[in-house]
Coordinates of C-alpha atoms in Angstrom, one line a residue:
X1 CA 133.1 -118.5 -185.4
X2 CA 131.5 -116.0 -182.7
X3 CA 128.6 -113.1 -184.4
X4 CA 126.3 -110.6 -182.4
X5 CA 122.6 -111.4 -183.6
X6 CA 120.4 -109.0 -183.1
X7 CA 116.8 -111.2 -182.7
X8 CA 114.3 -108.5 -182.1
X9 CA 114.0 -105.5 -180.5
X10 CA 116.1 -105.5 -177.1
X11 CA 117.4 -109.2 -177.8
X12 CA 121.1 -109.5 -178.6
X13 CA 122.9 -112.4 -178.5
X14 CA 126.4 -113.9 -179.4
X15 CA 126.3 -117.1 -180.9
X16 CA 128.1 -119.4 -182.9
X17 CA 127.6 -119.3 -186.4
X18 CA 128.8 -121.3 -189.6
X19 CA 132.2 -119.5 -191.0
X20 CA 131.3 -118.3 -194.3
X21 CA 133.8 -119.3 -197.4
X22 CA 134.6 -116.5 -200.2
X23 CA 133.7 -117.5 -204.0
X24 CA 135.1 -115.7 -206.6
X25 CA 135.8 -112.1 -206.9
X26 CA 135.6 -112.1 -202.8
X27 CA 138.1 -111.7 -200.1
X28 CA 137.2 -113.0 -196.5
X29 CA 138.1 -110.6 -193.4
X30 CA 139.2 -111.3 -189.7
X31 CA 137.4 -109.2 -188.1
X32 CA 139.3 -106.9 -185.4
X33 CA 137.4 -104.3 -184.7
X34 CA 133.7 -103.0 -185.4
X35 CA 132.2 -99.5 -184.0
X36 CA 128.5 -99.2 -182.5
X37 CA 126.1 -96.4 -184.8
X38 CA 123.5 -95.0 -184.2
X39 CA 121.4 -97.7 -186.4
X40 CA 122.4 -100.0 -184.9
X41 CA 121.5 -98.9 -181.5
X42 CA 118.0 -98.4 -182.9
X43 CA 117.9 -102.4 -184.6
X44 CA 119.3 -103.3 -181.1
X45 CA 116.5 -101.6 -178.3
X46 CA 113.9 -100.7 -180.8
X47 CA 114.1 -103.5 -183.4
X48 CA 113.8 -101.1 -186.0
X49 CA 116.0 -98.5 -187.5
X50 CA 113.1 -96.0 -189.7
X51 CA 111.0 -98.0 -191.6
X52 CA 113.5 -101.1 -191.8
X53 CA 112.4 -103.4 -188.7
X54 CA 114.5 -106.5 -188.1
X55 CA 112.3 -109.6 -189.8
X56 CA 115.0 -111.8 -189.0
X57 CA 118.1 -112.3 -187.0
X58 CA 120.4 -110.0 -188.0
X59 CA 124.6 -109.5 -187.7
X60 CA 124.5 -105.5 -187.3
X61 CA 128.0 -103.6 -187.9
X62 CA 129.4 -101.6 -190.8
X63 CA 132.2 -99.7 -189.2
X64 CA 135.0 -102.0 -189.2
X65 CA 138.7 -102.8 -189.7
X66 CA 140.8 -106.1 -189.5
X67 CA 142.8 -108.0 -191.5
X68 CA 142.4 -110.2 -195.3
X69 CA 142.2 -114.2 -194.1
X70 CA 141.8 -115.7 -197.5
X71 CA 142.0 -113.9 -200.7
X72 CA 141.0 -116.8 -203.2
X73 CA 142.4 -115.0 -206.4
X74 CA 146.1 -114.2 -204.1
X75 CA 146.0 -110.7 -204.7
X76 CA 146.0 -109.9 -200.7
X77 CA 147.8 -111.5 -199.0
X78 CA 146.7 -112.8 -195.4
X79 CA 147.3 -110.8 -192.7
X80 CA 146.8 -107.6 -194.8
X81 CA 145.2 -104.5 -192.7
X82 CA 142.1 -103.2 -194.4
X83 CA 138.9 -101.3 -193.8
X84 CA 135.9 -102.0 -196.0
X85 CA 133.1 -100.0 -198.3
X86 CA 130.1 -101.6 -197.1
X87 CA 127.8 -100.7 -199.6
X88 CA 126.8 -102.6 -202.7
X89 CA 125.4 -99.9 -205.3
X90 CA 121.9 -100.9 -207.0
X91 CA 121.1 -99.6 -210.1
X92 CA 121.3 -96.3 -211.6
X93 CA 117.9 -94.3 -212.1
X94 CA 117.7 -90.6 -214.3
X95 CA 119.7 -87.9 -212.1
X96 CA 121.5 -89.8 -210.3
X97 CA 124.7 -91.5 -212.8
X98 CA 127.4 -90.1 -210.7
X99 CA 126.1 -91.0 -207.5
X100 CA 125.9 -94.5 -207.0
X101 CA 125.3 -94.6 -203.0
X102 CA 121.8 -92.8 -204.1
X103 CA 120.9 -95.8 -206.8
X104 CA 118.0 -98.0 -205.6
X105 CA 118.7 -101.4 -204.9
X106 CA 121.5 -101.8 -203.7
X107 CA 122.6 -102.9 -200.1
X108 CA 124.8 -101.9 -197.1
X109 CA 126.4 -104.2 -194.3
X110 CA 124.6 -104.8 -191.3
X111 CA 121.2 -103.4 -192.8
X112 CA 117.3 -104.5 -192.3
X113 CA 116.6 -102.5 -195.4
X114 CA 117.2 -105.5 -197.7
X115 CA 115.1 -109.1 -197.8
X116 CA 117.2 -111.3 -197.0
X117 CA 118.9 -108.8 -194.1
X118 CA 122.5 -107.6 -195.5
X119 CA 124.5 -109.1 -192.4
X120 CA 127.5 -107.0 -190.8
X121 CA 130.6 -107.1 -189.7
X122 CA 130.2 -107.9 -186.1
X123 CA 131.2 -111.3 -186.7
X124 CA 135.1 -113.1 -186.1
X125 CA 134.8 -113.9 -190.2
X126 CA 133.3 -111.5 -192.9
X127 CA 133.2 -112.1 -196.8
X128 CA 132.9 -109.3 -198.9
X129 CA 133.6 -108.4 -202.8
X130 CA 137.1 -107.4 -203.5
X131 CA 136.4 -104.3 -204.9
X132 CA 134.9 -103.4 -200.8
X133 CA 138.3 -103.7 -199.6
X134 CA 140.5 -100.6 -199.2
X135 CA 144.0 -101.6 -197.9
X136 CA 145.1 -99.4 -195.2
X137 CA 148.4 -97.5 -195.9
X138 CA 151.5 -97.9 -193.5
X139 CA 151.3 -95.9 -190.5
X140 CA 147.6 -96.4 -189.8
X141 CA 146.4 -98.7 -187.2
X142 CA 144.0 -101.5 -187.6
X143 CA 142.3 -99.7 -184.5
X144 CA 142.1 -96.4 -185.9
X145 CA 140.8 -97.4 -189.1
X146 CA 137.4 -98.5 -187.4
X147 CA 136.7 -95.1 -188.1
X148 CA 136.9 -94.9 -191.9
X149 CA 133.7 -95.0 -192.3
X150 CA 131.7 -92.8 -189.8
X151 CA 134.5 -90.3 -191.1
X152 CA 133.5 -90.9 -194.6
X153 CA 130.0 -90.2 -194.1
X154 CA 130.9 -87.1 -192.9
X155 CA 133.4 -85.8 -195.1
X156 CA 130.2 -86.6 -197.5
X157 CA 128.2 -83.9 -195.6
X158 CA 131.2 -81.5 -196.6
X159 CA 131.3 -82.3 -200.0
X160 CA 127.4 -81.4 -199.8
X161 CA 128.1 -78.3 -198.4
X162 CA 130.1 -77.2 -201.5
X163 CA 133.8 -75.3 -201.1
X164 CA 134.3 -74.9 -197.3
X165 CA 137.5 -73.0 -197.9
X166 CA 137.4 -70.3 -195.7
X167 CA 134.1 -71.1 -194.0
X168 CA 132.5 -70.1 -190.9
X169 CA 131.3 -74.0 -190.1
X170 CA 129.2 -74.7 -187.5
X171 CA 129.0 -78.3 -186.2
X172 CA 125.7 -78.9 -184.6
X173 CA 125.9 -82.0 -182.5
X174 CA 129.2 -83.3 -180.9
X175 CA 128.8 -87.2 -181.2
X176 CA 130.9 -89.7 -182.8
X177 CA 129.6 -88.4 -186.2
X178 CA 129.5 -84.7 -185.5
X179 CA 133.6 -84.7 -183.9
X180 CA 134.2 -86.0 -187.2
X181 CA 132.0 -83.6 -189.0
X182 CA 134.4 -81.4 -186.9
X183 CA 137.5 -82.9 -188.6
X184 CA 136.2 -83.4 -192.0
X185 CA 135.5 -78.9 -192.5
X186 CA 138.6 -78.5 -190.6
X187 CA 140.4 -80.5 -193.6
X188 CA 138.7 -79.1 -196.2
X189 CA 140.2 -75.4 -194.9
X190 CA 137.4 -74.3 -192.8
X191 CA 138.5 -70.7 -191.2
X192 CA 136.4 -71.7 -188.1
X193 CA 134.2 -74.2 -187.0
X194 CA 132.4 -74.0 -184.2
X195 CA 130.2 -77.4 -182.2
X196 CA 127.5 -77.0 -180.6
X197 CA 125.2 -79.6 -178.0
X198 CA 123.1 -80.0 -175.3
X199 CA 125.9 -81.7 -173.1
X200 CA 129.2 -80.7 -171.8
X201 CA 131.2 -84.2 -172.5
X202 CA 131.0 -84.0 -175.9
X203 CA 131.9 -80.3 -176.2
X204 CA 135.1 -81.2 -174.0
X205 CA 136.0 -83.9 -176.5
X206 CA 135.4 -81.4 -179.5
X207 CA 137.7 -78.9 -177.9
X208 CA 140.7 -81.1 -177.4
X209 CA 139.5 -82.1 -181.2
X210 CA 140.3 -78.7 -182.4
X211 CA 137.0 -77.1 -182.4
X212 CA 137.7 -72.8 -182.6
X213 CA 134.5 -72.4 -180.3
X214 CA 131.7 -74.6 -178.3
X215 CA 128.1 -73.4 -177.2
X216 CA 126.4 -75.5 -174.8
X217 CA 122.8 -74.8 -176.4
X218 CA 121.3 -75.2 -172.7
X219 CA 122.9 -72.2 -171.5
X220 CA 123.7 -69.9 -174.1
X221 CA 122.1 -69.6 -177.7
X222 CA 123.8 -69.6 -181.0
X223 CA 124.9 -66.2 -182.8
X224 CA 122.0 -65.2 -185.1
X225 CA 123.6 -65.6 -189.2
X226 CA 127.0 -66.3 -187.5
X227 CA 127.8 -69.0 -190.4
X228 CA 128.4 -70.0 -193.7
X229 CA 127.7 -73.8 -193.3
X230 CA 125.7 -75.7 -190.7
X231 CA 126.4 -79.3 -190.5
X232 CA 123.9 -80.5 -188.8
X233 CA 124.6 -84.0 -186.9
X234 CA 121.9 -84.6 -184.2
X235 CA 119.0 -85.3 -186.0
X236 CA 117.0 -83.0 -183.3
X237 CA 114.3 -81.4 -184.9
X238 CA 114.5 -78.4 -182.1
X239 CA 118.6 -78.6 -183.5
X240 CA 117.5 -78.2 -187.3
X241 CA 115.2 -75.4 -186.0
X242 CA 118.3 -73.4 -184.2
X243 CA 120.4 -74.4 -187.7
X244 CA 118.2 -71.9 -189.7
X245 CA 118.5 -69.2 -187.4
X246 CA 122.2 -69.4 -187.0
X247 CA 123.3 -69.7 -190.9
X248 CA 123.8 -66.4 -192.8
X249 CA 121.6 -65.5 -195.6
X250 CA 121.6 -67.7 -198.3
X251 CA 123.8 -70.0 -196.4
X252 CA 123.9 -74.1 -196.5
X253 CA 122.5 -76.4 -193.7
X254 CA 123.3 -79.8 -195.0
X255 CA 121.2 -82.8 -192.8
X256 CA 123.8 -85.3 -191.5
X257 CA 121.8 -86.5 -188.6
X258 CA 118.8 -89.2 -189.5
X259 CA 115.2 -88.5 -188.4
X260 CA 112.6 -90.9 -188.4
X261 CA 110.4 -91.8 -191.6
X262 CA 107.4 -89.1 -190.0
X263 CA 106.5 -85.7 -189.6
X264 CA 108.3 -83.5 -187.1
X265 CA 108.0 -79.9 -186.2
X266 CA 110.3 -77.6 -187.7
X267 CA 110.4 -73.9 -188.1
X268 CA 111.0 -73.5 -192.0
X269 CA 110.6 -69.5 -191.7
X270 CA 114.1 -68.5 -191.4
X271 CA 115.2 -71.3 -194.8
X272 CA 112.2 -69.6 -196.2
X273 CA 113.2 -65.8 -195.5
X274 CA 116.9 -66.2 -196.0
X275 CA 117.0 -68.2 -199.1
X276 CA 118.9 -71.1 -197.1
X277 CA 119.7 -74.0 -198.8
X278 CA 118.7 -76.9 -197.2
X279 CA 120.4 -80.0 -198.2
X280 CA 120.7 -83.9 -197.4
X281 CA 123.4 -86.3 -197.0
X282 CA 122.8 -89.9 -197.4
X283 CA 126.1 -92.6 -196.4
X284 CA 128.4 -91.5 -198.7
X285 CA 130.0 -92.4 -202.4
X286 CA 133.8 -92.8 -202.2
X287 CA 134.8 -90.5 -199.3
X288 CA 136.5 -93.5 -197.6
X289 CA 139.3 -93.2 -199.7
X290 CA 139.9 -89.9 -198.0
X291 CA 139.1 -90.7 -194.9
X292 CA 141.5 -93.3 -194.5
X293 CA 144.3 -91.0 -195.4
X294 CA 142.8 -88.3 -193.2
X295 CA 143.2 -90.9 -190.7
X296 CA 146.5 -92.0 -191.3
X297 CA 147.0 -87.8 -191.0
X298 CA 145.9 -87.6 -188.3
X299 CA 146.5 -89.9 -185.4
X300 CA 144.3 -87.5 -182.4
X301 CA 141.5 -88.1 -184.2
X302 CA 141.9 -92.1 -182.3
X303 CA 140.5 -90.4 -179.4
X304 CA 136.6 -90.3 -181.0
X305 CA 136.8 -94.0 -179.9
X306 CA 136.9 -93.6 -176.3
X307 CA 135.7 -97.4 -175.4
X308 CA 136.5 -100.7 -177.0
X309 CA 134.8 -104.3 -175.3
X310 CA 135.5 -107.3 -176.2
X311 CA 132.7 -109.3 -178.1
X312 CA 131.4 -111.2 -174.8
X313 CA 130.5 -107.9 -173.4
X314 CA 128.6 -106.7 -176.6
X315 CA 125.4 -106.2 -175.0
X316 CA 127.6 -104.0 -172.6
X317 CA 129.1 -101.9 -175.2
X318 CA 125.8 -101.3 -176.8
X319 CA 124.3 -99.9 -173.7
X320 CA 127.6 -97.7 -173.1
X321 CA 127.3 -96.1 -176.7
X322 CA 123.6 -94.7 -175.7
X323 CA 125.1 -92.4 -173.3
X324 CA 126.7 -90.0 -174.4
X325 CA 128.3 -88.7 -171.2
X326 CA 130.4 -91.6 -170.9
X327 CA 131.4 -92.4 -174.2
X328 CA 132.0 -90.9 -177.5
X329 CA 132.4 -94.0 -180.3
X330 CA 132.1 -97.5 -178.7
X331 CA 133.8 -100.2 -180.4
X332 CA 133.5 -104.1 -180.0
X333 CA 136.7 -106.0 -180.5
X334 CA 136.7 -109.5 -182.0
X335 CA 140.4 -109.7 -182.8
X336 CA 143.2 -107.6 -181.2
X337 CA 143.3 -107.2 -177.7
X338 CA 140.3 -104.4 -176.0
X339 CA 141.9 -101.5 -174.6

């Protein structure tokens, strides 16, 4: 079978590899369709995603959908569509007993942090546990569902956030991640939500997403304690900045974006004056299960993919999901058709 290996920073290749054979208690996957993140881009042209630096060839991918090929234990049968969890939980430690994606030890797909790497799902052939697999319900496309789990994560930055009903959301950052930050308040009865970025591409897509309002933070700032929740997707440290000024007094900024494991400037002053709470959000537990009906709800929300290449253009697709003026989420097809 074909993989992507990522060797090293700015070396990917796609090469053959052994096809992998499920034991018991697994299910193995043809592969359809996996979508570029953000961690990945950084395994792929920096050779290191934070602290976790790629050691050894590594399969990245963790956003993907296809269909069961062998279910040893015949509870799937072959040809089933499905989306996956990727993450294995570790084991619990005090505080933490109801939120197993925060246990250490455990392990997601596609991830350096682990030794041996956790390989992905860019691959023709993946083998997972059973309990990973969530069958996709009639209606939703094997395409669409690539999306589960970038929608997951953030429909875990809403839960963070607390009740949204009735909220003033702001959505700073219009990426894959923040368009469906965008959907995820919007479903959990947001009265408004408003995205905000540096470019206007993504605030175009946002707006045929739904979005009540955009604000192009190069030429206009945001209204001063104008919300009740900032979901904050970029990972810009001049963005977190602009989030405490623009929630309300004790509001809720909740971190979706990643920053890198250092110090970065950021002006703490208005958290500090306004009693804001500041909160992170880390992958997420079992949103997927929502997000796959939120999906199958919700068939505009296909257009956050905007590019799909076939796995012999990989390297291709990679470079096309850094720029965010031509694409939104890039996927790489190793089953159905690119389109």
């Amino acid at each position: 079978m074909r993989a992507v290996w990522i060797d090293g920073k700015e070396a990917l290749a796609v090469r053959e590899t052994p096809q992998p054979e499920p034991g018991e208690g697994e299910v193995r996957i043809r592969i359809d369709y996996v979508g570029i993140c953000g961690s990945d881009l950084h395994y792929c042209f920096e050779g290191a995603n934070g602290e976790y630096v790629v050691r050894e060839p590594l399969v990245p991918g963790h956003e993907l959908s296809g269909r069961v090929d062998l279910d040893p234990s015949g509870a799937l049968a072959p040809g089933t569509p499905v989306t996956v969890h990727p993450a294995r939980f570790g084991t619990a430690v005090p505080g933490t007993e109801d939120q197993p994606h925060l246990w250490p030890g455990g392990s997601y797909l596609g991830s350096a942090s682990t030794w041996p790497h956790t390989q992905g799902a860019m691959a023709e052939l993946l083998v997972v546990r059973a309990d990973m697999v969530r069958v996709l319900p009639e209606g939703l496309p094997v395409r669409r569902a690539v999306l589960a789990e970038p929608l997951g994560v953030a429909l875990h930055a809403a839960t963070r956030a607390g009740d949204l009903a009735g909220a003033r959301v702001l959505v700073s950052g219009a990426g894959p991640i923040g368009l469906l930050a965008l959907a995820a308040a919007q479903a959990r009865g947001a009265a408004s939500v408003t995205v905000s970025d540096v470019l206007a591409e993504p605030l175009e897509r946002a707006t045929t997403l739904g979005a009540d309002a955009v604000v192009r933070v190069t030429e206009e700032s945001l209204p001063v304690e104008a919300f009740d929740v900032v979901l904050e997707c970029s990972g810009a440290p001049v963005a977190i900045s602009a989030a405490g000024v623009a929630v309300r007094r004790r509001g809720t900024v909740v971190q979706v974006g990643m920053l890198p494991n250092e110090p970065r400037p950021i002006n703490l002053a208005p958290f500090i004056s306004k009693e804001v709470a500041l909160l992170g959000a880390f992958r997420f537990r079992d949103e997927i299960d929502e997000a796959v009906a939120l999906l199958a709800a919700r068939p505009e929300l296909e257009q956050v993919v905007t590019d799909v290449l076939p796995i012999d253009r990989a390297l291709e697709a990679f470079e096309l999901a850094r720029d965010s003026r031509r694409s939104s989420k890039v996927v790489v097809s190793l089953g159905e058709p690119a389109a």
